[in-house]
């Protein structure tokens, strides 16, 4: 058999071969665990920020004072809901071609909200002297510490959801070779 014939036989693999037929039980279980981890981390990040509050000298600081923290909470709640739903139905969804694209959308939203909140947290922590923004974390240490914890949780969610998105595109095992023709 020539190389061209071998390549031709591989390219004629049945089109009905889907990721679900390729994905093993371990792949589905791993994806479900990663999605549940992303759910827990996203939900915890949203709750930590939403309940974050500190009073000092008659000034109360909450997440509602900053639009980026409001968006952070909204995106983390949305990612938590998405992660929980896809974890529950991952066995049915693993064969859907749109799952990877939806995963990437969730990963990108999570990355954007985490980066935005991290940028504001950086300015709060160290200030920006040229623009006149002073570091406020020396005054509101508890608020900033909880914000840092929520950023770490959001990053953990981002990593878990990113790994699940990778699994939705590339299963751990390659597709089986096509049956040999006689």
Short mmCIF file of N, CA and C in Angstrom, two decimals:
data_model
loop_
_atom_site.label_atom_id
_atom_site.label_comp_id
_atom_site.label_asym_id
_atom_site.label_seq_id
_atom_site.Cartn_x
_atom_site.Cartn_y
_atom_site.Cartn_z
N UNK A 1 0.85 -1.17 0.00
CA UNK A 1 0.00 0.00 0.00
C UNK A 1 0.90 1.23 0.00
N UNK A 2 0.60 2.17 -0.87
CA UNK A 2 1.41 3.38 -0.98
C UNK A 2 1.00 4.39 0.07
N UNK A 3 1.82 5.40 0.23
CA UNK A 3 1.53 6.46 1.20
C UNK A 3 0.25 7.18 0.81
N UNK A 4 0.05 7.43 -0.48
CA UNK A 4 -1.16 8.12 -0.92
C UNK A 4 -2.41 7.32 -0.57
N UNK A 5 -2.34 6.00 -0.72
CA UNK A 5 -3.49 5.17 -0.40
C UNK A 5 -3.75 5.19 1.11
N UNK A 6 -2.66 5.17 1.90
CA UNK A 6 -2.83 5.22 3.34
C UNK A 6 -3.43 6.55 3.77
N UNK A 7 -2.93 7.65 3.20
CA UNK A 7 -3.49 8.96 3.54
C UNK A 7 -4.92 9.06 3.07
N UNK A 8 -5.21 8.53 1.93
CA UNK A 8 -6.58 8.57 1.41
C UNK A 8 -7.53 7.80 2.29
N UNK A 9 -7.09 6.66 2.83
CA UNK A 9 -7.97 5.88 3.69
C UNK A 9 -8.23 6.61 5.01
N UNK A 10 -7.24 7.37 5.51
CA UNK A 10 -7.45 8.13 6.75
C UNK A 10 -8.35 9.33 6.51
N UNK A 11 -8.27 9.93 5.35
CA UNK A 11 -9.10 11.10 5.09
C UNK A 11 -10.54 10.73 4.83
N UNK A 12 -10.81 9.45 4.59
CA UNK A 12 -12.17 9.02 4.33
C UNK A 12 -12.83 8.48 5.60
N UNK A 13 -12.35 8.91 6.74
CA UNK A 13 -12.96 8.50 8.01
C UNK A 13 -14.40 8.98 8.03
N UNK A 14 -15.26 8.23 8.64
CA UNK A 14 -16.67 8.62 8.64
C UNK A 14 -16.89 9.98 9.28
N UNK A 15 -17.72 10.78 8.65
CA UNK A 15 -17.98 12.13 9.14
C UNK A 15 -18.79 12.11 10.43
N UNK A 16 -19.43 10.99 10.70
CA UNK A 16 -20.26 10.89 11.90
C UNK A 16 -19.43 10.73 13.17
N UNK A 17 -18.13 10.55 13.03
CA UNK A 17 -17.25 10.41 14.20
C UNK A 17 -17.27 11.72 14.98
N UNK A 18 -17.78 11.70 16.18
CA UNK A 18 -17.91 12.92 16.96
C UNK A 18 -17.00 12.87 18.17
N UNK A 19 -16.90 13.98 18.83
CA UNK A 19 -16.07 14.05 20.03
C UNK A 19 -16.61 13.11 21.10
N UNK A 20 -17.93 12.96 21.17
CA UNK A 20 -18.49 12.09 22.19
C UNK A 20 -18.05 10.65 21.99
N UNK A 21 -17.95 10.22 20.75
CA UNK A 21 -17.50 8.86 20.50
C UNK A 21 -16.01 8.73 20.81
N UNK A 22 -15.30 9.83 20.73
CA UNK A 22 -13.87 9.83 20.99
C UNK A 22 -13.60 10.01 22.48
N UNK A 23 -14.36 10.89 23.12
CA UNK A 23 -14.12 11.24 24.52
C UNK A 23 -14.41 10.03 25.42
N UNK A 24 -13.52 9.77 26.31
CA UNK A 24 -13.70 8.65 27.23
C UNK A 24 -14.49 9.13 28.45
N UNK A 25 -14.82 8.19 29.29
CA UNK A 25 -15.52 8.52 30.53
C UNK A 25 -14.63 9.42 31.40
N UNK A 26 -13.34 9.17 31.39
CA UNK A 26 -12.41 9.99 32.17
C UNK A 26 -12.38 11.42 31.65
N UNK A 27 -12.45 11.60 30.33
CA UNK A 27 -12.48 12.95 29.75
C UNK A 27 -13.72 13.71 30.20
N UNK A 28 -14.86 13.03 30.16
CA UNK A 28 -16.12 13.66 30.56
C UNK A 28 -16.08 13.99 32.05
N UNK A 29 -15.57 13.07 32.85
CA UNK A 29 -15.48 13.29 34.30
C UNK A 29 -14.53 14.46 34.60
N UNK A 30 -13.41 14.50 33.92
CA UNK A 30 -12.45 15.59 34.13
C UNK A 30 -13.06 16.93 33.76
N UNK A 31 -13.77 16.97 32.64
CA UNK A 31 -14.43 18.20 32.22
C UNK A 31 -15.47 18.65 33.24
N UNK A 32 -16.23 17.69 33.76
CA UNK A 32 -17.25 18.03 34.76
C UNK A 32 -16.61 18.57 36.04
N UNK A 33 -15.52 17.95 36.47
CA UNK A 33 -14.83 18.41 37.69
C UNK A 33 -14.26 19.81 37.48
N UNK A 34 -13.65 20.05 36.33
CA UNK A 34 -13.10 21.38 36.05
C UNK A 34 -14.20 22.43 36.02
N UNK A 35 -15.34 22.09 35.45
CA UNK A 35 -16.47 23.03 35.39
C UNK A 35 -17.04 23.29 36.78
N UNK A 36 -17.10 22.26 37.61
CA UNK A 36 -17.57 22.46 38.98
C UNK A 36 -16.58 23.31 39.79
N UNK A 37 -15.30 23.11 39.55
CA UNK A 37 -14.28 23.95 40.20
C UNK A 37 -14.42 25.40 39.75
N UNK A 38 -14.65 25.61 38.46
CA UNK A 38 -14.87 26.96 37.95
C UNK A 38 -16.13 27.57 38.55
N UNK A 39 -17.17 26.76 38.70
CA UNK A 39 -18.41 27.24 39.32
C UNK A 39 -18.15 27.71 40.75
N UNK A 40 -17.50 26.87 41.53
CA UNK A 40 -17.25 27.20 42.94
C UNK A 40 -16.38 28.45 43.07
N UNK A 41 -15.33 28.53 42.27
CA UNK A 41 -14.42 29.68 42.36
C UNK A 41 -15.10 30.96 41.90
N UNK A 42 -15.87 30.90 40.81
CA UNK A 42 -16.57 32.09 40.31
C UNK A 42 -17.62 32.57 41.31
N UNK A 43 -18.38 31.63 41.83
CA UNK A 43 -19.41 32.00 42.80
C UNK A 43 -18.78 32.60 44.06
N UNK A 44 -17.71 31.99 44.53
CA UNK A 44 -17.02 32.53 45.72
C UNK A 44 -16.46 33.92 45.45
N UNK A 45 -15.88 34.13 44.27
CA UNK A 45 -15.33 35.45 43.93
C UNK A 45 -16.44 36.50 43.91
N UNK A 46 -17.58 36.16 43.32
CA UNK A 46 -18.70 37.10 43.26
C UNK A 46 -19.23 37.41 44.66
N UNK A 47 -19.36 36.40 45.49
CA UNK A 47 -19.89 36.60 46.84
C UNK A 47 -18.92 37.42 47.69
N UNK A 48 -17.63 37.14 47.57
CA UNK A 48 -16.64 37.90 48.35
C UNK A 48 -16.70 39.38 47.99
N UNK A 49 -16.79 39.69 46.70
CA UNK A 49 -16.84 41.10 46.29
C UNK A 49 -18.17 41.73 46.67
N UNK A 50 -19.27 41.01 46.46
CA UNK A 50 -20.58 41.57 46.75
C UNK A 50 -20.77 41.86 48.24
N UNK A 51 -20.13 41.09 49.09
CA UNK A 51 -20.26 41.32 50.54
C UNK A 51 -19.12 42.15 51.11
N UNK A 52 -18.21 42.58 50.26
CA UNK A 52 -17.05 43.36 50.70
C UNK A 52 -17.49 44.78 51.05
N UNK A 53 -17.17 45.19 52.27
CA UNK A 53 -17.59 46.53 52.74
C UNK A 53 -16.67 46.93 53.89
N UNK A 54 -16.27 48.18 53.87
CA UNK A 54 -15.46 48.68 54.98
C UNK A 54 -15.83 50.13 55.25
N UNK A 55 -15.99 50.46 56.54
CA UNK A 55 -16.28 51.82 56.97
C UNK A 55 -15.03 52.40 57.61
N UNK A 56 -14.75 53.65 57.24
CA UNK A 56 -13.63 54.34 57.86
C UNK A 56 -13.90 55.84 57.77
N UNK A 57 -13.82 56.51 58.88
CA UNK A 57 -14.02 57.95 58.98
C UNK A 57 -15.34 58.40 58.35
N UNK A 58 -16.36 57.59 58.53
CA UNK A 58 -17.67 57.94 58.00
C UNK A 58 -17.85 57.67 56.52
N UNK A 59 -16.86 57.10 55.88
CA UNK A 59 -16.96 56.77 54.45
C UNK A 59 -17.05 55.25 54.33
N UNK A 60 -18.13 54.80 53.69
CA UNK A 60 -18.32 53.37 53.47
C UNK A 60 -17.91 53.02 52.05
N UNK A 61 -17.03 52.05 51.93
CA UNK A 61 -16.57 51.60 50.62
C UNK A 61 -17.21 50.26 50.33
N UNK A 62 -17.92 50.18 49.21
CA UNK A 62 -18.51 48.92 48.74
C UNK A 62 -18.17 48.73 47.27
N UNK A 63 -18.52 47.57 46.75
CA UNK A 63 -18.23 47.30 45.35
C UNK A 63 -19.10 48.15 44.42
N UNK A 64 -20.19 48.68 44.91
CA UNK A 64 -21.09 49.50 44.09
C UNK A 64 -20.47 50.86 43.72
N UNK A 65 -19.38 51.22 44.36
CA UNK A 65 -18.74 52.50 44.05
C UNK A 65 -17.96 52.46 42.75
N UNK A 66 -17.67 51.25 42.25
CA UNK A 66 -16.83 51.10 41.07
C UNK A 66 -17.55 50.22 40.05
N UNK A 67 -17.73 50.75 38.85
CA UNK A 67 -18.43 50.00 37.80
C UNK A 67 -17.69 48.71 37.44
N UNK A 68 -16.38 48.73 37.53
CA UNK A 68 -15.62 47.53 37.18
C UNK A 68 -15.89 46.39 38.16
N UNK A 69 -16.10 46.71 39.44
CA UNK A 69 -16.42 45.67 40.40
C UNK A 69 -17.84 45.16 40.21
N UNK A 70 -18.75 46.04 39.80
CA UNK A 70 -20.10 45.58 39.48
C UNK A 70 -20.08 44.62 38.29
N UNK A 71 -19.31 44.96 37.27
CA UNK A 71 -19.17 44.08 36.12
C UNK A 71 -18.49 42.77 36.52
N UNK A 72 -17.52 42.86 37.40
CA UNK A 72 -16.82 41.67 37.89
C UNK A 72 -17.80 40.71 38.56
N UNK A 73 -18.67 41.25 39.40
CA UNK A 73 -19.66 40.41 40.08
C UNK A 73 -20.62 39.80 39.06
N UNK A 74 -21.11 40.61 38.12
CA UNK A 74 -22.05 40.11 37.12
C UNK A 74 -21.43 39.01 36.26
N UNK A 75 -20.22 39.23 35.79
CA UNK A 75 -19.56 38.23 34.94
C UNK A 75 -19.25 36.97 35.74
N UNK A 76 -18.82 37.10 36.98
CA UNK A 76 -18.55 35.91 37.78
C UNK A 76 -19.81 35.12 38.07
N UNK A 77 -20.92 35.80 38.30
CA UNK A 77 -22.19 35.09 38.49
C UNK A 77 -22.62 34.39 37.20
N UNK A 78 -22.44 35.07 36.07
CA UNK A 78 -22.78 34.46 34.78
C UNK A 78 -21.89 33.25 34.50
N UNK A 79 -20.60 33.37 34.78
CA UNK A 79 -19.68 32.25 34.57
C UNK A 79 -19.98 31.10 35.53
N UNK A 80 -20.39 31.42 36.74
CA UNK A 80 -20.76 30.38 37.69
C UNK A 80 -21.99 29.62 37.19
N UNK A 81 -22.99 30.36 36.71
CA UNK A 81 -24.19 29.71 36.18
C UNK A 81 -23.85 28.86 34.95
N UNK A 82 -23.05 29.40 34.05
CA UNK A 82 -22.65 28.66 32.85
C UNK A 82 -21.87 27.40 33.22
N UNK A 83 -20.94 27.53 34.14
CA UNK A 83 -20.12 26.38 34.54
C UNK A 83 -20.98 25.30 35.20
N UNK A 84 -21.92 25.70 36.03
CA UNK A 84 -22.78 24.72 36.69
C UNK A 84 -23.67 24.00 35.68
N UNK A 85 -24.27 24.76 34.76
CA UNK A 85 -25.13 24.14 33.76
C UNK A 85 -24.37 23.19 32.85
N UNK A 86 -23.21 23.62 32.39
CA UNK A 86 -22.44 22.74 31.51
C UNK A 86 -21.86 21.55 32.26
N UNK A 87 -21.59 21.69 33.55
CA UNK A 87 -21.10 20.55 34.33
C UNK A 87 -22.19 19.50 34.47
N UNK A 88 -23.41 19.95 34.68
CA UNK A 88 -24.52 19.01 34.84
C UNK A 88 -24.80 18.26 33.53
N UNK A 89 -24.74 18.97 32.42
CA UNK A 89 -25.10 18.37 31.13
C UNK A 89 -23.89 18.06 30.25
N UNK A 90 -22.71 17.94 30.83
CA UNK A 90 -21.49 17.79 30.02
C UNK A 90 -21.51 16.51 29.18
N UNK A 91 -22.12 15.46 29.67
CA UNK A 91 -22.14 14.21 28.91
C UNK A 91 -22.92 14.38 27.61
N UNK A 92 -23.99 15.15 27.65
CA UNK A 92 -24.77 15.41 26.43
C UNK A 92 -24.13 16.49 25.57
N UNK A 93 -23.49 17.45 26.20
CA UNK A 93 -22.95 18.60 25.45
C UNK A 93 -21.61 18.34 24.80
N UNK A 94 -20.89 17.32 25.25
CA UNK A 94 -19.53 17.12 24.75
C UNK A 94 -19.51 16.85 23.25
N UNK A 95 -20.59 16.38 22.69
CA UNK A 95 -20.63 16.12 21.24
C UNK A 95 -21.09 17.33 20.44
N UNK A 96 -21.46 18.40 21.09
CA UNK A 96 -21.95 19.59 20.39
C UNK A 96 -20.77 20.44 19.94
N UNK A 97 -20.79 20.82 18.68
CA UNK A 97 -19.66 21.60 18.14
C UNK A 97 -19.61 23.01 18.71
N UNK A 98 -20.72 23.52 19.20
CA UNK A 98 -20.75 24.90 19.71
C UNK A 98 -20.24 25.01 21.14
N UNK A 99 -20.06 23.89 21.82
CA UNK A 99 -19.64 23.95 23.23
C UNK A 99 -18.28 24.64 23.38
N UNK A 100 -17.36 24.32 22.50
CA UNK A 100 -16.03 24.93 22.59
C UNK A 100 -16.11 26.45 22.41
N UNK A 101 -16.96 26.90 21.48
CA UNK A 101 -17.09 28.34 21.25
C UNK A 101 -17.74 29.03 22.46
N UNK A 102 -18.74 28.39 23.04
CA UNK A 102 -19.36 28.96 24.25
C UNK A 102 -18.37 28.97 25.41
N UNK A 103 -17.55 27.93 25.51
CA UNK A 103 -16.51 27.90 26.54
C UNK A 103 -15.53 29.05 26.36
N UNK A 104 -15.12 29.29 25.12
CA UNK A 104 -14.18 30.38 24.86
C UNK A 104 -14.79 31.74 25.18
N UNK A 105 -16.08 31.91 24.90
CA UNK A 105 -16.75 33.16 25.26
C UNK A 105 -16.72 33.36 26.78
N UNK A 106 -17.03 32.31 27.52
CA UNK A 106 -17.01 32.40 28.98
C UNK A 106 -15.60 32.68 29.50
N UNK A 107 -14.61 32.02 28.92
CA UNK A 107 -13.21 32.25 29.34
C UNK A 107 -12.81 33.69 29.07
N UNK A 108 -13.16 34.21 27.90
CA UNK A 108 -12.79 35.59 27.57
C UNK A 108 -13.50 36.61 28.44
N UNK A 109 -14.77 36.38 28.75
CA UNK A 109 -15.48 37.28 29.67
C UNK A 109 -14.84 37.26 31.05
N UNK A 110 -14.51 36.07 31.51
CA UNK A 110 -13.87 35.94 32.83
C UNK A 110 -12.51 36.63 32.84
N UNK A 111 -11.75 36.45 31.77
CA UNK A 111 -10.42 37.08 31.69
C UNK A 111 -10.55 38.60 31.67
N UNK A 112 -11.51 39.11 30.92
CA UNK A 112 -11.69 40.56 30.82
C UNK A 112 -12.11 41.16 32.16
N UNK A 113 -13.05 40.52 32.83
CA UNK A 113 -13.50 41.07 34.12
C UNK A 113 -12.40 40.98 35.17
N UNK A 114 -11.65 39.90 35.16
CA UNK A 114 -10.55 39.76 36.11
C UNK A 114 -9.45 40.78 35.84
N UNK A 115 -9.15 40.99 34.57
CA UNK A 115 -8.12 41.98 34.22
C UNK A 115 -8.56 43.39 34.58
N UNK A 116 -9.81 43.72 34.32
CA UNK A 116 -10.31 45.06 34.65
C UNK A 116 -10.30 45.31 36.15
N UNK A 117 -10.78 44.33 36.91
CA UNK A 117 -10.78 44.48 38.37
C UNK A 117 -9.35 44.50 38.91
N UNK A 118 -8.48 43.73 38.30
CA UNK A 118 -7.07 43.73 38.71
C UNK A 118 -6.40 45.07 38.45
N UNK A 119 -6.75 45.70 37.34
CA UNK A 119 -6.18 47.02 37.02
C UNK A 119 -6.61 48.06 38.04
N UNK A 120 -7.89 48.06 38.39
CA UNK A 120 -8.38 49.01 39.39
C UNK A 120 -7.77 48.68 40.76
N UNK A 121 -7.65 47.39 41.07
CA UNK A 121 -7.01 46.99 42.32
C UNK A 121 -5.56 47.42 42.39
N UNK A 122 -4.88 47.38 41.26
CA UNK A 122 -3.48 47.82 41.20
C UNK A 122 -3.36 49.31 41.49
N UNK A 123 -4.26 50.09 40.91
CA UNK A 123 -4.24 51.53 41.17
C UNK A 123 -4.59 51.80 42.64
N UNK A 124 -5.53 51.04 43.18
CA UNK A 124 -5.89 51.22 44.59
C UNK A 124 -4.73 50.84 45.51
N UNK A 125 -3.99 49.84 45.11
CA UNK A 125 -2.88 49.37 45.95
C UNK A 125 -1.67 50.30 45.88
N UNK A 126 -1.27 50.69 44.67
CA UNK A 126 -0.03 51.46 44.52
C UNK A 126 -0.25 52.89 44.06
N UNK A 127 -1.46 53.22 43.65
CA UNK A 127 -1.72 54.57 43.17
C UNK A 127 -1.14 54.82 41.79
N UNK A 128 -1.40 56.02 41.29
CA UNK A 128 -0.84 56.46 40.01
C UNK A 128 -0.58 57.95 40.15
N UNK A 129 0.61 58.27 40.57
CA UNK A 129 0.95 59.65 40.90
C UNK A 129 0.76 60.62 39.73
N UNK A 130 1.16 60.29 38.49
CA UNK A 130 0.98 61.26 37.40
C UNK A 130 -0.48 61.66 37.18
N UNK A 131 -1.40 60.73 37.41
CA UNK A 131 -2.81 61.07 37.20
C UNK A 131 -3.49 61.58 38.46
N UNK A 132 -2.78 61.58 39.57
CA UNK A 132 -3.35 62.10 40.81
C UNK A 132 -4.13 61.07 41.60
N UNK A 133 -4.01 59.81 41.27
CA UNK A 133 -4.69 58.75 42.02
C UNK A 133 -3.76 58.29 43.13
N UNK A 134 -4.22 58.40 44.36
CA UNK A 134 -3.41 58.01 45.50
C UNK A 134 -3.77 56.59 45.93
N UNK A 135 -2.81 55.89 46.47
CA UNK A 135 -3.05 54.54 46.98
C UNK A 135 -3.99 54.61 48.17
N UNK A 136 -5.09 53.89 48.09
CA UNK A 136 -6.08 53.92 49.17
C UNK A 136 -6.07 52.65 50.00
N UNK A 137 -5.31 51.66 49.60
CA UNK A 137 -5.31 50.40 50.34
C UNK A 137 -4.66 50.53 51.71
N UNK A 138 -3.87 51.57 51.92
CA UNK A 138 -3.32 51.79 53.26
C UNK A 138 -4.43 52.19 54.22
N UNK A 139 -5.46 52.84 53.69
CA UNK A 139 -6.57 53.27 54.53
C UNK A 139 -7.66 52.20 54.63
N UNK A 140 -7.89 51.48 53.56
CA UNK A 140 -8.95 50.47 53.49
C UNK A 140 -8.34 49.09 53.26
N UNK A 141 -7.51 48.66 54.18
CA UNK A 141 -6.76 47.41 54.03
C UNK A 141 -7.68 46.20 53.93
N UNK A 142 -8.68 46.10 54.77
CA UNK A 142 -9.58 44.94 54.75
C UNK A 142 -10.30 44.83 53.41
N UNK A 143 -10.77 45.96 52.92
CA UNK A 143 -11.46 45.97 51.63
C UNK A 143 -10.54 45.49 50.51
N UNK A 144 -9.31 45.98 50.50
CA UNK A 144 -8.35 45.59 49.46
C UNK A 144 -7.93 44.13 49.59
N UNK A 145 -7.79 43.64 50.81
CA UNK A 145 -7.41 42.24 51.00
C UNK A 145 -8.50 41.31 50.48
N UNK A 146 -9.75 41.64 50.75
CA UNK A 146 -10.85 40.82 50.23
C UNK A 146 -10.92 40.92 48.71
N UNK A 147 -10.63 42.08 48.17
CA UNK A 147 -10.58 42.22 46.71
C UNK A 147 -9.50 41.36 46.10
N UNK A 148 -8.35 41.27 46.77
CA UNK A 148 -7.26 40.42 46.28
C UNK A 148 -7.64 38.95 46.33
N UNK A 149 -8.35 38.54 47.37
CA UNK A 149 -8.81 37.16 47.47
C UNK A 149 -9.79 36.85 46.34
N UNK A 150 -10.69 37.79 46.07
CA UNK A 150 -11.66 37.55 44.99
C UNK A 150 -10.97 37.49 43.63
N UNK A 151 -9.92 38.28 43.43
CA UNK A 151 -9.17 38.21 42.18
C UNK A 151 -8.47 36.86 42.04
N UNK A 152 -7.93 36.34 43.13
CA UNK A 152 -7.29 35.02 43.08
C UNK A 152 -8.32 33.93 42.77
N UNK A 153 -9.50 34.03 43.36
CA UNK A 153 -10.56 33.06 43.07
C UNK A 153 -11.01 33.15 41.61
N UNK A 154 -11.14 34.37 41.10
CA UNK A 154 -11.53 34.55 39.70
C UNK A 154 -10.47 33.99 38.76
N UNK A 155 -9.21 34.16 39.13
CA UNK A 155 -8.14 33.60 38.31
C UNK A 155 -8.17 32.08 38.33
N UNK A 156 -8.45 31.49 39.49
CA UNK A 156 -8.59 30.03 39.57
C UNK A 156 -9.74 29.55 38.70
N UNK A 157 -10.83 30.29 38.70
CA UNK A 157 -11.97 29.96 37.84
C UNK A 157 -11.58 30.06 36.37
N UNK A 158 -10.83 31.09 36.04
CA UNK A 158 -10.37 31.28 34.67
C UNK A 158 -9.51 30.11 34.21
N UNK A 159 -8.61 29.66 35.05
CA UNK A 159 -7.74 28.53 34.69
C UNK A 159 -8.55 27.25 34.53
N UNK A 160 -9.48 26.99 35.46
CA UNK A 160 -10.30 25.78 35.38
C UNK A 160 -11.19 25.80 34.14
N UNK A 161 -11.81 26.93 33.87
CA UNK A 161 -12.68 27.03 32.69
C UNK A 161 -11.86 26.97 31.41
N UNK A 162 -10.66 27.53 31.43
CA UNK A 162 -9.78 27.42 30.26
C UNK A 162 -9.37 25.99 29.99
N UNK A 163 -9.08 25.24 31.04
CA UNK A 163 -8.73 23.82 30.86
C UNK A 163 -9.93 23.03 30.35
N UNK A 164 -11.12 23.34 30.85
CA UNK A 164 -12.33 22.66 30.36
C UNK A 164 -12.58 23.02 28.90
N UNK A 165 -12.31 24.26 28.53
CA UNK A 165 -12.47 24.66 27.12
C UNK A 165 -11.49 23.92 26.24
N UNK A 166 -10.28 23.72 26.72
CA UNK A 166 -9.30 22.96 25.95
C UNK A 166 -9.75 21.51 25.79
N UNK A 167 -10.29 20.93 26.84
CA UNK A 167 -10.79 19.55 26.74
C UNK A 167 -11.98 19.45 25.80
N UNK A 168 -12.80 20.51 25.73
CA UNK A 168 -13.95 20.45 24.82
C UNK A 168 -13.51 20.50 23.37
N UNK A 169 -12.32 21.00 23.12
CA UNK A 169 -11.81 21.06 21.74
C UNK A 169 -10.91 19.88 21.42
N UNK A 170 -10.06 19.52 22.37
CA UNK A 170 -9.09 18.45 22.14
C UNK A 170 -9.26 17.37 23.20
N UNK A 171 -9.96 16.28 22.89
CA UNK A 171 -10.06 15.21 23.87
C UNK A 171 -8.68 14.60 24.15
N UNK A 172 -8.53 13.96 25.27
CA UNK A 172 -7.23 13.44 25.68
C UNK A 172 -6.72 12.33 24.77
N UNK A 173 -7.62 11.61 24.17
CA UNK A 173 -7.19 10.51 23.31
C UNK A 173 -7.48 10.84 21.85
N UNK A 174 -6.58 10.46 20.96
CA UNK A 174 -6.83 10.72 19.54
C UNK A 174 -7.96 9.83 19.04
N UNK A 175 -8.57 10.21 17.93
CA UNK A 175 -9.65 9.38 17.40
C UNK A 175 -9.10 8.01 16.99
N UNK A 176 -9.94 6.99 17.11
CA UNK A 176 -9.46 5.66 16.71
C UNK A 176 -9.23 5.62 15.21
N UNK A 177 -8.30 4.79 14.77
CA UNK A 177 -8.06 4.71 13.32
C UNK A 177 -9.26 4.10 12.63
N UNK A 178 -9.47 4.45 11.38
CA UNK A 178 -10.62 3.89 10.66
C UNK A 178 -10.42 2.39 10.46
N UNK A 179 -11.51 1.66 10.35
CA UNK A 179 -11.38 0.22 10.17
C UNK A 179 -10.66 -0.08 8.85
N UNK A 180 -9.84 -1.10 8.90
CA UNK A 180 -9.09 -1.49 7.69
C UNK A 180 -10.04 -2.09 6.67
N UNK A 181 -9.91 -1.67 5.45
CA UNK A 181 -10.77 -2.20 4.40
C UNK A 181 -10.16 -3.47 3.84
N UNK A 182 -11.00 -4.38 3.49
CA UNK A 182 -10.51 -5.66 2.95
C UNK A 182 -10.78 -5.77 1.49
#
